[in-house]
């Protein structure tokens, strides 16, 4: 699976849905390929896009843990 990632300072916010803690941006970002058994960590300053597949759809597990800074 490939993930798109880009710093928030470099992108334009298109839509806010704070009640769902979801925000949409107009940006491509860099792509990070994650293989089975690997994981990625994003900071609050990173916009990220999940579900960009490399070899076709595959089941994934997504866990979101938010830590107060």
Short mmCIF file of C-alpha atoms in Angstrom, two decimals:
data_model
loop_
_atom_site.label_atom_id
_atom_site.label_comp_id
_atom_site.label_asym_id
_atom_site.label_seq_id
_atom_site.Cartn_x
_atom_site.Cartn_y
_atom_site.Cartn_z
CA UNK A 1 0.00 0.00 0.00
CA UNK A 2 1.16 3.53 -0.68
CA UNK A 3 0.47 6.50 1.59
CA UNK A 4 0.51 10.13 0.53
CA UNK A 5 2.05 12.54 3.02
CA UNK A 6 2.81 16.28 2.98
CA UNK A 7 3.37 18.96 5.66
CA UNK A 8 0.24 20.99 6.43
CA UNK A 9 2.10 24.24 5.76
CA UNK A 10 2.49 23.31 2.06
CA UNK A 11 -1.15 22.58 1.18
CA UNK A 12 -4.57 24.22 0.79
CA UNK A 13 -7.45 23.06 3.00
CA UNK A 14 -10.61 22.41 0.95
CA UNK A 15 -13.15 21.15 3.53
CA UNK A 16 -13.43 20.92 7.33
CA UNK A 17 -15.47 18.31 9.18
CA UNK A 18 -14.24 18.84 12.77
CA UNK A 19 -17.16 16.85 14.19
CA UNK A 20 -15.68 13.78 12.46
CA UNK A 21 -12.06 14.96 12.93
CA UNK A 22 -11.65 14.85 9.12
CA UNK A 23 -10.14 17.53 6.90
CA UNK A 24 -9.72 17.49 3.13
CA UNK A 25 -6.85 19.14 1.28
CA UNK A 26 -5.85 19.85 -2.32
CA UNK A 27 -2.40 18.25 -2.51
CA UNK A 28 -0.57 15.22 -3.85
CA UNK A 29 2.34 14.86 -1.44
CA UNK A 30 5.10 12.30 -1.36
CA UNK A 31 4.32 8.59 -1.56
CA UNK A 32 5.54 6.13 1.03
CA UNK A 33 5.17 2.42 0.25
CA UNK A 34 4.30 0.32 3.32
CA UNK A 35 4.62 -3.47 3.13
CA UNK A 36 3.05 -6.17 5.31
CA UNK A 37 4.48 -5.99 8.83
CA UNK A 38 5.43 -2.30 8.54
CA UNK A 39 3.70 0.81 9.87
CA UNK A 40 3.83 4.58 9.47
CA UNK A 41 3.64 7.32 12.10
CA UNK A 42 2.35 10.80 11.25
CA UNK A 43 2.61 13.91 13.41
CA UNK A 44 -0.16 16.52 13.85
CA UNK A 45 1.70 18.63 11.26
CA UNK A 46 1.37 15.99 8.50
CA UNK A 47 -1.55 15.61 6.13
CA UNK A 48 -1.83 12.00 5.00
CA UNK A 49 -3.86 10.04 2.48
CA UNK A 50 -4.41 6.35 3.01
CA UNK A 51 -5.59 3.65 0.65
CA UNK A 52 -3.45 4.44 -2.37
CA UNK A 53 -2.72 0.94 -3.65
CA UNK A 54 0.36 -0.17 -5.56
CA UNK A 55 -0.52 -3.71 -6.68
CA UNK A 56 -4.30 -3.53 -6.29
CA UNK A 57 -6.68 -3.54 -3.31
CA UNK A 58 -5.65 -5.37 -0.14
CA UNK A 59 -7.06 -5.58 3.40
CA UNK A 60 -5.37 -3.24 5.87
CA UNK A 61 -5.67 -2.39 9.55
CA UNK A 62 -5.69 1.26 10.55
CA UNK A 63 -5.20 2.35 14.13
CA UNK A 64 -5.39 5.99 15.17
CA UNK A 65 -3.86 6.99 18.50
CA UNK A 66 -3.91 10.65 19.46
CA UNK A 67 -1.62 11.88 22.19
CA UNK A 68 -2.00 15.34 23.74
CA UNK A 69 1.18 17.36 23.21
#
